[in-house]
Amino acid sequence: MNIERNPTREVRIGHICIGNGHPIAVQSMTATKTQNIDATVQQINALHAAGADIIRIAVDSRREAEALAEIVTQTSATLSIDLQENYRLAEVVAPLVHKLRYNPGHLYHHERERPWQEKVRYLADVATEHDCAMRVGVNCGSIDPARASEYPADDSISPMLDSALEHCRFLDEIGFERYCVSLKDSDPQKVIEVNRRFAEARPEIPLHLGVTEAGMPPDGVIKTRIAFEQLISRGIGDTIRVSLTVPNDRKQEEIAAGRGILADVAAGRVRSVVNFGLDTLNIISCPSCSRVENEAFVELAADVKEMTAYAKDHAITIAVMGCRVNGPGETDDADLGLWCAPNYVNLKKGPESLGQWSYDEILPRLKAELDALIASRAQETAAS
Ligand code: SF4
């Protein structure tokens, strides 16, 4: 298949270039605790050996930044740092890595009185000083509240787009062009729509594609494939990440899945006519990362999938999230949602919190809620 790629500008990330027709780079992210230097080095090098072009690591504290200083001495991989709330760590980590990712939806947590423009200018200055690229990483589970408040609750695409476009305008205004953008949702159809509209508005800006919280294989790969096939075959996308909920020793599957989808699209082997998840049970789960509140998360996600299999023919979405960063936001849109805390799991029904249960008690609790939901829907159908 001859794909005409969008004329995006070139962005160098260490010795990797994306955009401007360069091969689509395949990424992944560590799910080990960043402070666990040996485990994180082992995962980075395993991903690197599996063909990862860029590897992202979460850093939220000075102690994690100190661990990073040791980690980078033990790998030659191209590294990106995921900054969420604590953007001030940029000046500590930038000298050690090749790229910084910030989330416009989490910039307001620290120094609330300070305008986001000042924080982004600081990030751009630090990136320039330390030869780093940047990613403006917008995520459906943490949209900038200022933008979200301007649209109806059921429209997540418009505020995501607005948030990304205003950050691009500001970065261009201050003369920083070495950045790419991502617009991620857990619904592949929304990923297609929001990236298509962004590429229409700013075709020159490289895009990092991903279906966030895609879940466990094979479902997570299928959901991601639906979005990537539709976008990449249109020439949209310069780097990709397949977010899979897998145990740490299987993280390389993200790279194999990404390379597999790229090879299929290039060969014209596209399959995205699959109607996925909208009228059957849909499990959304995050790929985990250093922020995961409890190592039992990946096992919990797998147990939820197994326990709920009896409800496969019901159009119900269940979200299972590893921590408070995207947990509360992402579970708002699900019919039933779990997001992890260190010693208990929060259970939600849409935006409504139902309470907290221990990791041992949560599954039967979830089953009770699922059964009640199925029963109430059956009554509604019978009454209609
Ligand atoms: S929800 Fe939390 S644990 Fe899961 S990937 Fe996002 S930040 Fe990491």
Tab-separated table of C-alpha atoms and ligand atoms in Angstrom:
chain	number	residue	atom	x	y	z
A	1	MET	CA	0.000	0.000	0.000
A	2	ASN	CA	1.522	3.320	-1.031
A	3	ILE	CA	0.829	5.640	1.917
A	4	GLU	CA	1.265	9.393	1.447
A	5	ARG	CA	2.428	10.567	4.858
A	6	ASN	CA	1.419	13.979	6.191
A	7	PRO	CA	4.185	16.582	5.607
A	8	THR	CA	5.124	16.795	9.271
A	9	ARG	CA	8.212	18.656	10.382
A	10	GLU	CA	11.233	16.682	11.586
A	11	VAL	CA	11.697	16.330	15.335
A	12	ARG	CA	14.943	14.847	16.592
A	13	ILE	CA	14.810	12.771	19.814
A	14	GLY	CA	18.364	11.823	20.683
A	15	HIS	CA	19.604	10.047	17.548
A	16	ILE	CA	16.055	9.150	16.471
A	17	CYS	CA	14.088	11.416	14.122
A	18	ILE	CA	10.331	11.390	13.687
A	19	GLY	CA	8.248	13.263	11.139
A	20	ASN	CA	9.273	14.448	7.697
A	21	GLY	CA	8.798	10.933	6.286
A	22	HIS	CA	11.099	9.178	8.763
A	23	PRO	CA	10.051	5.601	9.664
A	24	ILE	CA	7.248	5.534	12.252
A	25	ALA	CA	8.991	5.080	15.605
A	26	VAL	CA	7.647	2.417	17.997
A	27	GLN	CA	7.560	3.245	21.690
A	28	SER	CA	6.807	1.673	25.027
A	29	MET	CA	6.846	2.695	28.689
A	30	THR	CA	8.329	1.044	31.773
A	31	ALA	CA	5.868	-0.279	34.356
A	32	THR	CA	8.442	-0.999	37.037
A	33	LYS	CA	8.873	1.313	40.039
A	34	THR	CA	11.414	3.873	38.810
A	35	GLN	CA	13.168	3.751	42.181
A	36	ASN	CA	13.779	0.050	41.580
A	37	ILE	CA	16.871	0.707	39.463
A	38	ASP	CA	17.711	-2.912	38.599
A	39	ALA	CA	14.168	-3.821	37.540
A	40	THR	CA	13.795	-0.634	35.515
A	41	VAL	CA	17.167	-1.059	33.762
A	42	GLN	CA	16.264	-4.672	32.986
A	43	GLN	CA	12.890	-3.640	31.507
A	44	ILE	CA	14.402	-0.785	29.464
A	45	ASN	CA	17.068	-3.024	28.001
A	46	ALA	CA	14.564	-5.796	27.267
A	47	LEU	CA	12.349	-3.300	25.418
A	48	HIS	CA	15.374	-1.882	23.615
A	49	ALA	CA	16.455	-5.383	22.564
A	50	ALA	CA	12.901	-6.053	21.349
A	51	GLY	CA	13.206	-3.090	18.977
A	52	ALA	CA	11.783	-0.134	20.925
A	53	ASP	CA	12.915	3.124	19.329
A	54	ILE	CA	11.981	5.234	22.359
A	55	ILE	CA	11.239	4.181	25.956
A	56	ARG	CA	9.329	6.328	28.432
A	57	ILE	CA	9.783	6.337	32.198
A	58	ALA	CA	7.541	7.984	34.782
A	59	VAL	CA	9.271	10.358	37.220
A	60	ASP	CA	7.201	12.038	39.943
A	61	SER	CA	9.715	12.707	42.733
A	62	ARG	CA	13.323	13.765	43.375
A	63	ARG	CA	14.073	10.236	44.598
A	64	GLU	CA	12.893	8.836	41.263
A	65	ALA	CA	14.974	11.488	39.481
A	66	GLU	CA	18.011	10.359	41.490
A	67	ALA	CA	17.332	6.750	40.496
A	68	LEU	CA	17.073	7.883	36.888
A	69	ALA	CA	20.586	9.349	37.082
A	70	GLU	CA	21.863	5.831	37.789
A	71	ILE	CA	19.505	4.125	35.311
A	72	VAL	CA	20.773	6.147	32.328
A	73	THR	CA	24.349	4.999	32.988
A	74	GLN	CA	23.229	1.395	32.372
A	75	THR	CA	21.438	1.739	29.010
A	76	SER	CA	21.985	3.199	25.528
A	77	ALA	CA	18.250	3.373	24.761
A	78	THR	CA	16.574	6.627	23.687
A	79	LEU	CA	14.664	7.785	26.747
A	80	SER	CA	11.660	10.016	27.369
A	81	ILE	CA	10.400	11.168	30.753
A	82	ASP	CA	6.685	11.222	31.613
A	83	LEU	CA	6.011	14.285	33.754
A	84	GLN	CA	2.499	14.566	35.139
A	85	GLU	CA	1.839	16.832	38.118
A	86	ASN	CA	5.419	17.657	39.184
A	87	TYR	CA	6.597	19.486	36.056
A	88	ARG	CA	9.340	21.290	38.060
A	89	LEU	CA	11.372	18.064	37.918
A	90	ALA	CA	12.091	18.865	34.266
A	91	GLU	CA	15.342	20.684	35.069
A	92	VAL	CA	16.562	17.628	37.044
A	93	VAL	CA	15.714	14.967	34.454
A	94	ALA	CA	16.242	16.803	31.126
A	95	PRO	CA	20.067	16.600	31.259
A	96	LEU	CA	19.726	12.782	31.484
A	97	VAL	CA	17.278	12.013	28.662
A	98	HIS	CA	16.158	12.926	25.114
A	99	LYS	CA	12.516	13.969	25.496
A	100	LEU	CA	10.004	15.293	28.004
A	101	ARG	CA	6.289	14.506	27.912
A	102	TYR	CA	3.964	16.849	29.771
A	103	ASN	CA	0.185	16.592	30.168
A	104	PRO	CA	-1.673	19.931	29.818
A	105	GLY	CA	-4.419	18.416	31.994
A	106	HIS	CA	-2.099	17.992	34.977
A	107	LEU	CA	-0.129	21.246	34.852
A	108	TYR	CA	-2.541	23.010	37.224
A	109	HIS	CA	-1.895	20.752	40.211
A	110	HIS	CA	1.243	22.634	41.369
A	111	GLU	CA	1.524	26.424	41.760
A	112	ARG	CA	-2.165	26.882	40.875
A	113	GLU	CA	-1.797	30.669	40.794
A	114	ARG	CA	0.810	30.444	38.029
A	115	PRO	CA	-0.560	30.577	34.440
A	116	TRP	CA	0.093	27.417	32.354
A	117	GLN	CA	1.907	29.539	29.786
A	118	GLU	CA	4.660	30.305	32.308
A	119	LYS	CA	4.993	26.574	33.099
A	120	VAL	CA	5.177	25.613	29.417
A	121	ARG	CA	7.731	28.350	28.725
A	122	TYR	CA	9.814	26.938	31.612
A	123	LEU	CA	9.552	23.413	30.125
A	124	ALA	CA	10.530	24.680	26.657
A	125	ASP	CA	13.514	26.588	28.059
A	126	VAL	CA	14.705	23.529	29.979
A	127	ALA	CA	14.232	21.303	26.908
A	128	THR	CA	16.174	23.730	24.713
A	129	GLU	CA	18.991	24.038	27.226
A	130	HIS	CA	19.358	20.242	27.476
A	131	ASP	CA	18.808	19.279	23.791
A	132	CYS	CA	15.467	17.578	24.492
A	133	ALA	CA	12.351	17.260	22.362
A	134	MET	CA	8.911	17.472	23.960
A	135	ARG	CA	5.474	15.872	23.657
A	136	VAL	CA	2.255	17.659	24.466
A	137	GLY	CA	0.375	14.605	25.707
A	138	VAL	CA	-3.411	15.113	25.994
A	139	ASN	CA	-5.373	12.221	27.520
A	140	CYS	CA	-9.158	11.719	27.758
A	141	GLY	CA	-8.832	10.752	31.438
A	142	SER	CA	-7.189	14.059	32.422
A	143	ILE	CA	-8.399	16.833	30.108
A	144	ASP	CA	-7.528	20.407	31.157
A	145	PRO	CA	-10.565	21.305	33.375
A	146	ALA	CA	-10.637	24.832	31.936
A	147	ARG	CA	-11.221	23.410	28.449
A	148	ALA	CA	-13.493	20.570	29.590
A	149	SER	CA	-15.832	23.032	31.294
A	150	GLU	CA	-16.490	24.735	27.943
A	151	TYR	CA	-18.191	21.663	26.411
A	152	PRO	CA	-20.997	19.218	27.278
A	153	ALA	CA	-19.867	16.283	29.476
A	154	ASP	CA	-20.357	13.781	26.629
A	155	ASP	CA	-18.022	15.694	24.256
A	156	SER	CA	-14.443	14.755	25.146
A	157	ILE	CA	-13.043	15.339	21.644
A	158	SER	CA	-13.543	19.124	21.402
A	159	PRO	CA	-11.805	20.044	24.703
A	160	MET	CA	-8.950	17.631	23.933
A	161	LEU	CA	-8.468	19.265	20.549
A	162	ASP	CA	-8.703	22.804	21.963
A	163	SER	CA	-6.210	21.994	24.703
A	164	ALA	CA	-3.669	20.562	22.248
A	165	LEU	CA	-4.101	23.381	19.717
A	166	GLU	CA	-3.688	26.158	22.306
A	167	HIS	CA	-0.484	24.583	23.607
A	168	CYS	CA	0.830	24.270	20.032
A	169	ARG	CA	0.018	27.922	19.354
A	170	PHE	CA	1.847	28.982	22.502
A	171	LEU	CA	4.921	26.815	21.799
A	172	ASP	CA	5.098	28.217	18.273
A	173	GLU	CA	4.730	31.767	19.630
A	174	ILE	CA	7.758	31.282	21.918
A	175	GLY	CA	9.725	29.729	19.043
A	176	PHE	CA	9.865	26.151	20.320
A	177	GLU	CA	9.121	23.755	17.446
A	178	ARG	CA	10.834	20.544	18.575
A	179	TYR	CA	7.692	18.853	19.793
A	180	CYS	CA	5.048	16.339	18.836
A	181	VAL	CA	1.508	15.904	20.088
A	182	SER	CA	-0.630	12.998	21.281
A	183	LEU	CA	-4.392	12.861	21.717
A	184	LYS	CA	-5.333	9.604	23.412
A	185	ASP	CA	-8.704	8.088	24.303
A	186	SER	CA	-9.698	4.542	25.273
A	187	ASP	CA	-12.301	4.486	22.465
A	188	PRO	CA	-10.561	3.774	19.128
A	189	GLN	CA	-13.280	5.664	17.202
A	190	LYS	CA	-12.590	8.806	19.255
A	191	VAL	CA	-8.832	8.391	18.708
A	192	ILE	CA	-9.457	8.289	14.954
A	193	GLU	CA	-11.717	11.354	15.059
A	194	VAL	CA	-9.616	13.594	17.312
A	195	ASN	CA	-6.319	12.823	15.525
A	196	ARG	CA	-7.918	13.250	12.116
A	197	ARG	CA	-9.253	16.677	13.142
A	198	PHE	CA	-5.913	17.699	14.685
A	199	ALA	CA	-3.982	16.631	11.552
A	200	GLU	CA	-6.424	18.651	9.458
A	201	ALA	CA	-5.777	21.758	11.562
A	202	ARG	CA	-1.991	21.301	12.010
A	203	PRO	CA	-0.722	18.850	9.360
A	204	GLU	CA	2.905	19.895	9.979
A	205	ILE	CA	3.019	18.758	13.629
A	206	PRO	CA	4.175	15.166	14.203
A	207	LEU	CA	1.661	12.942	16.001
A	208	HIS	CA	2.271	10.229	18.595
A	209	LEU	CA	-0.623	7.765	18.237
A	210	GLY	CA	-2.066	5.589	20.963
A	211	VAL	CA	-5.305	4.116	22.306
A	212	THR	CA	-4.944	4.753	26.017
A	213	GLU	CA	-5.909	2.008	28.459
A	214	ALA	CA	-6.430	-0.354	25.523
A	215	GLY	CA	-6.342	-3.273	27.959
A	216	MET	CA	-5.170	-6.879	27.852
A	217	PRO	CA	-4.122	-8.780	24.714
A	218	PRO	CA	-5.634	-9.690	22.318
A	219	ASP	CA	-8.453	-7.123	22.837
A	220	GLY	CA	-5.987	-4.303	23.511
A	221	VAL	CA	-4.128	-5.021	20.279
A	222	ILE	CA	-7.386	-5.207	18.260
A	223	LYS	CA	-8.648	-1.869	19.641
A	224	THR	CA	-5.294	-0.232	18.878
A	225	ARG	CA	-5.179	-1.770	15.420
A	226	ILE	CA	-8.618	-0.283	14.583
A	227	ALA	CA	-7.362	3.233	15.281
A	228	PHE	CA	-3.875	2.866	13.825
A	229	GLU	CA	-5.062	1.276	10.572
A	230	GLN	CA	-7.520	4.116	9.954
A	231	LEU	CA	-5.002	6.869	10.791
A	232	ILE	CA	-1.728	5.522	9.422
A	233	SER	CA	-3.357	4.503	6.123
A	234	ARG	CA	-4.378	8.195	5.850
A	235	GLY	CA	-0.753	9.278	6.383
A	236	ILE	CA	-1.386	10.394	9.984
A	237	GLY	CA	1.042	9.324	12.718
A	238	ASP	CA	4.827	9.573	13.178
A	239	THR	CA	5.326	7.473	16.293
A	240	ILE	CA	3.137	4.909	18.027
A	241	ARG	CA	2.638	3.201	21.390
A	242	VAL	CA	0.480	0.132	21.952
A	243	SER	CA	-0.608	0.321	25.619
A	244	LEU	CA	-1.125	-3.231	26.910
A	245	THR	CA	-1.945	-4.470	30.423
A	246	VAL	CA	0.581	-7.285	30.755
A	247	PRO	CA	2.944	-8.502	33.489
A	248	ASN	CA	6.300	-6.706	33.498
A	249	ASP	CA	8.153	-9.620	31.903
A	250	ARG	CA	5.822	-9.444	28.872
A	251	LYS	CA	6.080	-5.674	28.225
A	252	GLN	CA	7.954	-6.382	24.956
A	253	GLU	CA	4.623	-7.538	23.500
A	254	GLU	CA	3.802	-3.842	23.032
A	255	ILE	CA	6.712	-3.538	20.579
A	256	ALA	CA	5.837	-6.726	18.684
A	257	ALA	CA	2.213	-5.601	18.412
A	258	GLY	CA	3.241	-2.146	17.161
A	259	ARG	CA	5.643	-3.512	14.567
A	260	GLY	CA	3.026	-6.065	13.478
A	261	ILE	CA	0.382	-3.396	12.884
A	262	LEU	CA	2.845	-1.175	10.948
A	263	ALA	CA	3.904	-4.091	8.744
A	264	ASP	CA	0.270	-5.023	8.050
A	265	VAL	CA	-0.741	-1.450	7.192
A	266	ALA	CA	2.279	-1.072	4.901
A	267	ALA	CA	1.301	-4.339	3.158
A	268	GLY	CA	-2.341	-3.295	2.901
A	269	ARG	CA	-3.438	-6.034	5.315
A	270	VAL	CA	-5.996	-3.935	7.152
A	271	ARG	CA	-8.807	-5.523	9.159
A	272	SER	CA	-10.453	-2.599	10.863
A	273	VAL	CA	-14.007	-3.360	9.928
A	274	VAL	CA	-14.275	-5.147	13.224
A	275	ASN	CA	-17.112	-3.676	15.306
A	276	PHE	CA	-15.481	-3.760	18.698
A	277	GLY	CA	-16.827	-3.292	22.105
A	278	LEU	CA	-19.815	-1.087	21.495
A	279	ASP	CA	-22.491	-3.781	21.872
A	280	THR	CA	-20.486	-6.335	23.780
A	281	LEU	CA	-18.584	-6.315	27.066
A	282	ASN	CA	-15.643	-3.891	26.827
A	283	ILE	CA	-12.829	-4.016	29.383
A	284	ILE	CA	-10.662	-0.890	29.515
A	285	SER	CA	-7.447	-1.185	31.544
A	286	CYS	CA	-4.310	0.953	31.716
A	287	PRO	CA	-0.887	-0.498	30.790
A	288	SER	CA	0.461	0.260	34.262
A	289	CYS	CA	3.595	2.289	34.958
A	290	SER	CA	5.787	3.368	37.874
A	291	ARG	CA	2.801	5.170	39.409
A	292	VAL	CA	0.770	1.981	39.881
A	293	GLU	CA	-0.454	2.045	43.481
A	294	ASN	CA	-0.306	-1.731	44.018
A	295	GLU	CA	1.660	-4.412	42.126
A	296	ALA	CA	-1.503	-6.564	42.215
A	297	PHE	CA	-3.086	-4.273	39.580
A	298	VAL	CA	-2.202	-6.330	36.468
A	299	GLU	CA	-3.463	-9.515	38.145
A	300	LEU	CA	-6.641	-7.696	39.223
A	301	ALA	CA	-7.278	-6.594	35.619
A	302	ALA	CA	-6.841	-10.183	34.413
A	303	ASP	CA	-9.163	-11.452	37.190
A	304	VAL	CA	-11.814	-8.886	36.217
A	305	LYS	CA	-11.613	-10.070	32.594
A	306	GLU	CA	-11.970	-13.693	33.665
A	307	MET	CA	-14.746	-13.102	36.197
A	308	THR	CA	-16.851	-10.961	33.825
A	309	ALA	CA	-16.605	-13.286	30.818
A	310	TYR	CA	-20.146	-14.542	31.559
A	311	ALA	CA	-21.406	-11.059	30.638
A	312	LYS	CA	-19.672	-10.944	27.250
A	313	ASP	CA	-22.895	-10.279	25.319
A	314	HIS	CA	-23.845	-7.226	27.343
A	315	ALA	CA	-22.936	-3.733	26.065
A	316	ILE	CA	-21.176	-2.780	29.288
A	317	THR	CA	-17.842	-1.015	29.699
A	318	ILE	CA	-15.726	-1.820	32.756
A	319	ALA	CA	-12.580	0.250	33.413
A	320	VAL	CA	-9.704	-0.988	35.591
A	321	MET	CA	-7.085	1.677	36.327
A	322	GLY	CA	-3.786	1.483	38.205
A	323	CYS	CA	-3.744	4.796	40.090
A	324	ARG	CA	-5.258	8.219	40.717
A	325	VAL	CA	-3.546	9.953	37.747
A	326	ASN	CA	-6.009	8.793	35.094
A	327	GLY	CA	-8.105	6.477	37.286
A	328	PRO	CA	-10.858	8.846	38.471
A	329	GLY	CA	-11.274	10.529	35.052
A	330	GLU	CA	-11.210	7.391	32.919
A	331	THR	CA	-13.668	5.506	35.166
A	332	ASP	CA	-16.184	8.384	34.950
A	333	ASP	CA	-17.057	7.331	31.391
A	334	ALA	CA	-17.307	3.589	32.128
A	335	ASP	CA	-20.482	1.825	33.289
A	336	LEU	CA	-18.480	0.324	36.156
A	337	GLY	CA	-14.989	1.396	37.149
A	338	LEU	CA	-12.196	0.307	39.460
A	339	TRP	CA	-9.204	2.468	40.272
A	340	CYS	CA	-6.459	1.355	42.591
A	341	ALA	CA	-5.176	2.812	45.841
A	342	PRO	CA	-2.314	1.200	47.800
A	343	ASN	CA	-4.477	-0.944	50.112
A	344	TYR	CA	-7.937	-0.856	48.571
A	345	VAL	CA	-9.785	-0.456	45.297
A	346	ASN	CA	-12.279	2.313	44.525
A	347	LEU	CA	-15.490	1.102	42.864
A	348	LYS	CA	-17.572	3.462	40.736
A	349	LYS	CA	-20.756	3.357	38.671
A	350	GLY	CA	-20.151	6.003	36.036
A	351	PRO	CA	-19.135	9.164	37.947
A	352	GLU	CA	-20.780	7.897	41.167
A	353	SER	CA	-18.417	6.459	43.826
A	354	LEU	CA	-19.791	3.272	45.403
A	355	GLY	CA	-17.020	2.885	47.981
A	356	GLN	CA	-13.717	1.137	48.604
A	357	TRP	CA	-12.978	-2.552	49.073
A	358	SER	CA	-9.845	-4.535	49.783
A	359	TYR	CA	-8.151	-6.334	46.904
A	360	ASP	CA	-9.612	-9.605	48.223
A	361	GLU	CA	-13.181	-8.318	48.500
A	362	ILE	CA	-13.467	-6.246	45.301
A	363	LEU	CA	-14.280	-8.996	42.751
A	364	PRO	CA	-17.475	-10.310	44.399
A	365	ARG	CA	-18.493	-6.673	44.957
A	366	LEU	CA	-17.969	-5.888	41.291
A	367	LYS	CA	-19.939	-9.009	40.298
A	368	ALA	CA	-22.868	-7.905	42.438
A	369	GLU	CA	-22.886	-4.494	40.729
A	370	LEU	CA	-22.561	-6.076	37.289
A	371	ASP	CA	-25.466	-8.444	37.940
A	372	ALA	CA	-27.598	-5.553	39.186
A	373	LEU	CA	-26.771	-3.533	36.067
A	374	ILE	CA	-27.633	-6.432	33.742
A	375	ALA	CA	-30.907	-7.004	35.615
A	376	SER	CA	-31.936	-3.344	35.516
A	377	ARG	CA	-31.204	-3.156	31.788
A	378	ALA	CA	-33.266	-6.285	31.183
A	379	GLN	CA	-36.172	-4.678	33.052
A	380	GLU	CA	-35.833	-1.471	31.009
A	381	THR	CA	-35.857	-3.505	27.789
A	382	ALA	CA	-38.878	-5.515	28.974
A	383	ALA	CA	-40.715	-2.300	29.926
A	384	SER	CA	-39.960	-0.531	26.615
B	1	SF4	S1	-3.528	5.037	35.321
B	1	SF4	FE1	-1.769	5.345	36.648
B	1	SF4	S2	-0.764	3.349	36.762
B	1	SF4	FE2	-2.073	3.322	34.977
B	1	SF4	S3	-0.738	3.939	33.326
B	1	SF4	FE3	-1.840	5.747	34.033
B	1	SF4	S4	-0.454	6.690	35.498
B	1	SF4	FE4	0.246	4.578	35.210
